Amino acid sequence: MNRTVIILGGVLAAGALGYAVLSMMGGDDPGGDRSATAPGAPMVEVALPATLGDAARMGKVAFEAQCVTCHGENAAGKAGNGPPLVHKIYEPGHHADYAFQMAVENGVQAHHWSFGDMPPVEGLTRSDVSNIVAYVRTLQRANGIN
């Protein structure tokens, strides 16, 4: 019983610390305070890569047709609409390529940002999404996100 109390106390302390850190950082929204950002404005600056591979080029076309409305030009996000995909939150170690496939197929319940839930996206094949991921990963690498 004594061991259980110690473990429970540790879990509660860790949770309180995490809550305190998130509160000091502006809550669960990793973009921080964007109150001065005009609606529809890009949320991050995106350095463009010198070249795009074949898959990334096809992904850019699909992204511009299906994703740009919410995620903005060059995946820079769009204030009031959707988050930037060129952001450390979406690095491969945190959101693997398969997460993008699942997001398109099933939608996503809001958990990192305060934009609301992402609905499923109609009209994209798995191949289209793979190409979009290639484009996003190329942009991420060009911006130091690996």
PDB file of N, CA, C and O in Angstrom, residues 12-47:
ATOM      1  N   LEU A  12       0.609  12.249  -9.711  1.00  0.00           N
ATOM      2  CA  LEU A  12      -0.095  13.518  -9.488  1.00  0.00           C
ATOM      3  C   LEU A  12       0.868  14.707  -9.572  1.00  0.00           C
ATOM      4  O   LEU A  12       0.542  15.737 -10.166  1.00  0.00           O
ATOM      5  N   ALA A  13       2.059  14.556  -9.004  1.00  0.00           N
ATOM      6  CA  ALA A  13       3.046  15.638  -9.058  1.00  0.00           C
ATOM      7  C   ALA A  13       3.478  15.898 -10.500  1.00  0.00           C
ATOM      8  O   ALA A  13       3.601  17.054 -10.930  1.00  0.00           O
ATOM      9  N   ALA A  14       3.706  14.835 -11.268  1.00  0.00           N
ATOM     10  CA  ALA A  14       4.099  14.995 -12.672  1.00  0.00           C
ATOM     11  C   ALA A  14       2.988  15.673 -13.465  1.00  0.00           C
ATOM     12  O   ALA A  14       3.248  16.548 -14.301  1.00  0.00           O
ATOM     13  N   GLY A  15       1.757  15.283 -13.209  1.00  0.00           N
ATOM     14  CA  GLY A  15       0.626  15.906 -13.894  1.00  0.00           C
ATOM     15  C   GLY A  15       0.500  17.382 -13.557  1.00  0.00           C
ATOM     16  O   GLY A  15       0.261  18.217 -14.428  1.00  0.00           O
ATOM     17  N   ALA A  16       0.686  17.720 -12.289  1.00  0.00           N
ATOM     18  CA  ALA A  16       0.610  19.119 -11.868  1.00  0.00           C
ATOM     19  C   ALA A  16       1.723  19.936 -12.513  1.00  0.00           C
ATOM     20  O   ALA A  16       1.507  21.061 -12.969  1.00  0.00           O
ATOM     21  N   LEU A  17       2.921  19.371 -12.567  1.00  0.00           N
ATOM     22  CA  LEU A  17       4.042  20.052 -13.202  1.00  0.00           C
ATOM     23  C   LEU A  17       3.761  20.279 -14.687  1.00  0.00           C
ATOM     24  O   LEU A  17       3.977  21.370 -15.217  1.00  0.00           O
ATOM     25  N   GLY A  18       3.259  19.246 -15.362  1.00  0.00           N
ATOM     26  CA  GLY A  18       2.921  19.376 -16.781  1.00  0.00           C
ATOM     27  C   GLY A  18       1.874  20.443 -17.022  1.00  0.00           C
ATOM     28  O   GLY A  18       1.983  21.251 -17.941  1.00  0.00           O
ATOM     29  N   TYR A  19       0.856  20.469 -16.173  1.00  0.00           N
ATOM     30  CA  TYR A  19      -0.195  21.480 -16.289  1.00  0.00           C
ATOM     31  C   TYR A  19       0.389  22.877 -16.091  1.00  0.00           C
ATOM     32  O   TYR A  19       0.083  23.801 -16.841  1.00  0.00           O
ATOM     33  N   ALA A  20       1.262  23.020 -15.109  1.00  0.00           N
ATOM     34  CA  ALA A  20       1.869  24.320 -14.842  1.00  0.00           C
ATOM     35  C   ALA A  20       2.706  24.789 -16.024  1.00  0.00           C
ATOM     36  O   ALA A  20       2.650  25.952 -16.419  1.00  0.00           O
ATOM     37  N   VAL A  21       3.485  23.884 -16.596  1.00  0.00           N
ATOM     38  CA  VAL A  21       4.323  24.238 -17.741  1.00  0.00           C
ATOM     39  C   VAL A  21       3.457  24.649 -18.927  1.00  0.00           C
ATOM     40  O   VAL A  21       3.701  25.664 -19.578  1.00  0.00           O
ATOM     41  N   LEU A  22       2.412  23.870 -19.219  1.00  0.00           N
ATOM     42  CA  LEU A  22       1.514  24.215 -20.332  1.00  0.00           C
ATOM     43  C   LEU A  22       0.834  25.555 -20.091  1.00  0.00           C
ATOM     44  O   LEU A  22       0.670  26.354 -21.014  1.00  0.00           O
ATOM     45  N   SER A  23       0.436  25.816 -18.868  1.00  0.00           N
ATOM     46  CA  SER A  23      -0.218  27.084 -18.550  1.00  0.00           C
ATOM     47  C   SER A  23       0.719  28.259 -18.791  1.00  0.00           C
ATOM     48  O   SER A  23       0.320  29.285 -19.327  1.00  0.00           O
ATOM     49  N   MET A  24       1.982  28.105 -18.398  1.00  0.00           N
ATOM     50  CA  MET A  24       2.948  29.180 -18.601  1.00  0.00           C
ATOM     51  C   MET A  24       3.255  29.376 -20.075  1.00  0.00           C
ATOM     52  O   MET A  24       3.605  30.468 -20.500  1.00  0.00           O
ATOM     53  N   MET A  25       3.105  28.318 -20.886  1.00  0.00           N
ATOM     54  CA  MET A  25       3.411  28.394 -22.310  1.00  0.00           C
ATOM     55  C   MET A  25       2.195  28.805 -23.129  1.00  0.00           C
ATOM     56  O   MET A  25       2.220  28.794 -24.341  1.00  0.00           O
ATOM     57  N   GLY A  26       1.092  29.106 -22.500  1.00  0.00           N
ATOM     58  CA  GLY A  26      -0.084  29.531 -23.249  1.00  0.00           C
ATOM     59  C   GLY A  26      -1.051  28.403 -23.496  1.00  0.00           C
ATOM     60  O   GLY A  26      -1.776  28.418 -24.472  1.00  0.00           O
ATOM     61  N   GLY A  27      -1.073  27.398 -22.668  1.00  0.00           N
ATOM     62  CA  GLY A  27      -2.045  26.322 -22.790  1.00  0.00           C
ATOM     63  C   GLY A  27      -1.590  25.256 -23.747  1.00  0.00           C
ATOM     64  O   GLY A  27      -0.410  25.091 -24.016  1.00  0.00           O
ATOM     65  N   ASP A  28      -2.559  24.518 -24.299  1.00  0.00           N
ATOM     66  CA  ASP A  28      -2.268  23.390 -25.176  1.00  0.00           C
ATOM     67  C   ASP A  28      -2.022  23.814 -26.612  1.00  0.00           C
ATOM     68  O   ASP A  28      -1.617  23.030 -27.432  1.00  0.00           O
ATOM     69  N   ASP A  29      -2.273  25.069 -26.929  1.00  0.00           N
ATOM     70  CA  ASP A  29      -2.104  25.548 -28.291  1.00  0.00           C
ATOM     71  C   ASP A  29      -0.640  25.898 -28.522  1.00  0.00           C
ATOM     72  O   ASP A  29      -0.135  26.890 -28.011  1.00  0.00           O
ATOM     73  N   PRO A  30       0.110  25.070 -29.289  1.00  0.00           N
ATOM     74  CA  PRO A  30       1.541  25.293 -29.449  1.00  0.00           C
ATOM     75  C   PRO A  30       1.886  26.556 -30.215  1.00  0.00           C
ATOM     76  O   PRO A  30       3.030  26.956 -30.261  1.00  0.00           O
ATOM     77  N   GLY A  31       0.910  27.192 -30.809  1.00  0.00           N
ATOM     78  CA  GLY A  31       1.181  28.418 -31.535  1.00  0.00           C
ATOM     79  C   GLY A  31       1.269  29.630 -30.631  1.00  0.00           C
ATOM     80  O   GLY A  31       1.654  30.703 -31.056  1.00  0.00           O
ATOM     81  N   GLY A  32       0.902  29.475 -29.365  1.00  0.00           N
ATOM     82  CA  GLY A  32       0.951  30.595 -28.428  1.00  0.00           C
ATOM     83  C   GLY A  32      -0.113  31.618 -28.765  1.00  0.00           C
ATOM     84  O   GLY A  32      -1.117  31.328 -29.398  1.00  0.00           O
ATOM     85  N   ASP A  33       0.094  32.842 -28.345  1.00  0.00           N
ATOM     86  CA  ASP A  33      -0.876  33.917 -28.545  1.00  0.00           C
ATOM     87  C   ASP A  33      -0.784  34.442 -29.968  1.00  0.00           C
ATOM     88  O   ASP A  33       0.220  35.016 -30.362  1.00  0.00           O
ATOM     89  N   ARG A  34      -1.842  34.242 -30.732  1.00  0.00           N
ATOM     90  CA  ARG A  34      -1.881  34.741 -32.102  1.00  0.00           C
ATOM     91  C   ARG A  34      -2.948  35.814 -32.244  1.00  0.00           C
ATOM     92  O   ARG A  34      -3.462  36.053 -33.326  1.00  0.00           O
ATOM     93  N   SER A  35      -3.303  36.467 -31.153  1.00  0.00           N
ATOM     94  CA  SER A  35      -4.384  37.443 -31.201  1.00  0.00           C
ATOM     95  C   SER A  35      -4.080  38.592 -32.156  1.00  0.00           C
ATOM     96  O   SER A  35      -4.990  39.222 -32.672  1.00  0.00           O
ATOM     97  N   ALA A  36      -2.810  38.887 -32.391  1.00  0.00           N
ATOM     98  CA  ALA A  36      -2.448  39.973 -33.294  1.00  0.00           C
ATOM     99  C   ALA A  36      -2.359  39.510 -34.745  1.00  0.00           C
ATOM    100  O   ALA A  36      -2.156  40.316 -35.630  1.00  0.00           O
ATOM    101  N   THR A  37      -2.494  38.201 -34.992  1.00  0.00           N
ATOM    102  CA  THR A  37      -2.399  37.672 -36.345  1.00  0.00           C
ATOM    103  C   THR A  37      -3.742  37.842 -37.050  1.00  0.00           C
ATOM    104  O   THR A  37      -4.768  37.418 -36.540  1.00  0.00           O
ATOM    105  N   ALA A  38      -3.725  38.457 -38.215  1.00  0.00           N
ATOM    106  CA  ALA A  38      -4.950  38.679 -38.970  1.00  0.00           C
ATOM    107  C   ALA A  38      -5.534  37.346 -39.435  1.00  0.00           C
ATOM    108  O   ALA A  38      -4.783  36.442 -39.821  1.00  0.00           O
ATOM    109  N   PRO A  39      -6.847  37.207 -39.403  1.00  0.00           N
ATOM    110  CA  PRO A  39      -7.469  35.968 -39.888  1.00  0.00           C
ATOM    111  C   PRO A  39      -7.023  35.657 -41.317  1.00  0.00           C
ATOM    112  O   PRO A  39      -6.978  36.534 -42.171  1.00  0.00           O
ATOM    113  N   GLY A  40      -6.634  34.413 -41.544  1.00  0.00           N
ATOM    114  CA  GLY A  40      -6.197  33.971 -42.858  1.00  0.00           C
ATOM    115  C   GLY A  40      -4.715  34.177 -43.128  1.00  0.00           C
ATOM    116  O   GLY A  40      -4.196  33.688 -44.121  1.00  0.00           O
ATOM    117  N   ALA A  41      -4.015  34.889 -42.244  1.00  0.00           N
ATOM    118  CA  ALA A  41      -2.585  35.146 -42.437  1.00  0.00           C
ATOM    119  C   ALA A  41      -1.776  33.885 -42.163  1.00  0.00           C
ATOM    120  O   ALA A  41      -2.170  33.054 -41.351  1.00  0.00           O
ATOM    121  N   PRO A  42      -0.630  33.747 -42.828  1.00  0.00           N
ATOM    122  CA  PRO A  42       0.252  32.609 -42.512  1.00  0.00           C
ATOM    123  C   PRO A  42       0.674  32.681 -41.049  1.00  0.00           C
ATOM    124  O   PRO A  42       0.884  33.757 -40.507  1.00  0.00           O
ATOM    125  N   MET A  43       0.801  31.505 -40.439  1.00  0.00           N
ATOM    126  CA  MET A  43       1.150  31.450 -39.017  1.00  0.00           C
ATOM    127  C   MET A  43       2.644  31.302 -38.773  1.00  0.00           C
ATOM    128  O   MET A  43       3.126  31.638 -37.694  1.00  0.00           O
ATOM    129  N   VAL A  44       3.368  30.769 -39.737  1.00  0.00           N
ATOM    130  CA  VAL A  44       4.817  30.623 -39.624  1.00  0.00           C
ATOM    131  C   VAL A  44       5.455  31.029 -40.949  1.00  0.00           C
ATOM    132  O   VAL A  44       4.802  31.006 -41.990  1.00  0.00           O
ATOM    133  N   GLU A  45       6.719  31.398 -40.886  1.00  0.00           N
ATOM    134  CA  GLU A  45       7.478  31.645 -42.108  1.00  0.00           C
ATOM    135  C   GLU A  45       8.026  30.313 -42.591  1.00  0.00           C
ATOM    136  O   GLU A  45       8.533  29.530 -41.798  1.00  0.00           O
ATOM    137  N   VAL A  46       7.923  30.067 -43.879  1.00  0.00           N
ATOM    138  CA  VAL A  46       8.401  28.808 -44.447  1.00  0.00           C
ATOM    139  C   VAL A  46       9.458  29.101 -45.497  1.00  0.00           C
ATOM    140  O   VAL A  46       9.192  29.794 -46.484  1.00  0.00           O
ATOM    141  N   ALA A  47      10.663  28.586 -45.246  1.00  0.00           N
ATOM    142  CA  ALA A  47      11.724  28.653 -46.247  1.00  0.00           C
ATOM    143  C   ALA A  47      11.467  27.541 -47.257  1.00  0.00           C
ATOM    144  O   ALA A  47      11.229  26.390 -46.873  1.00  0.00           O
TER     145      ALA A  47
END
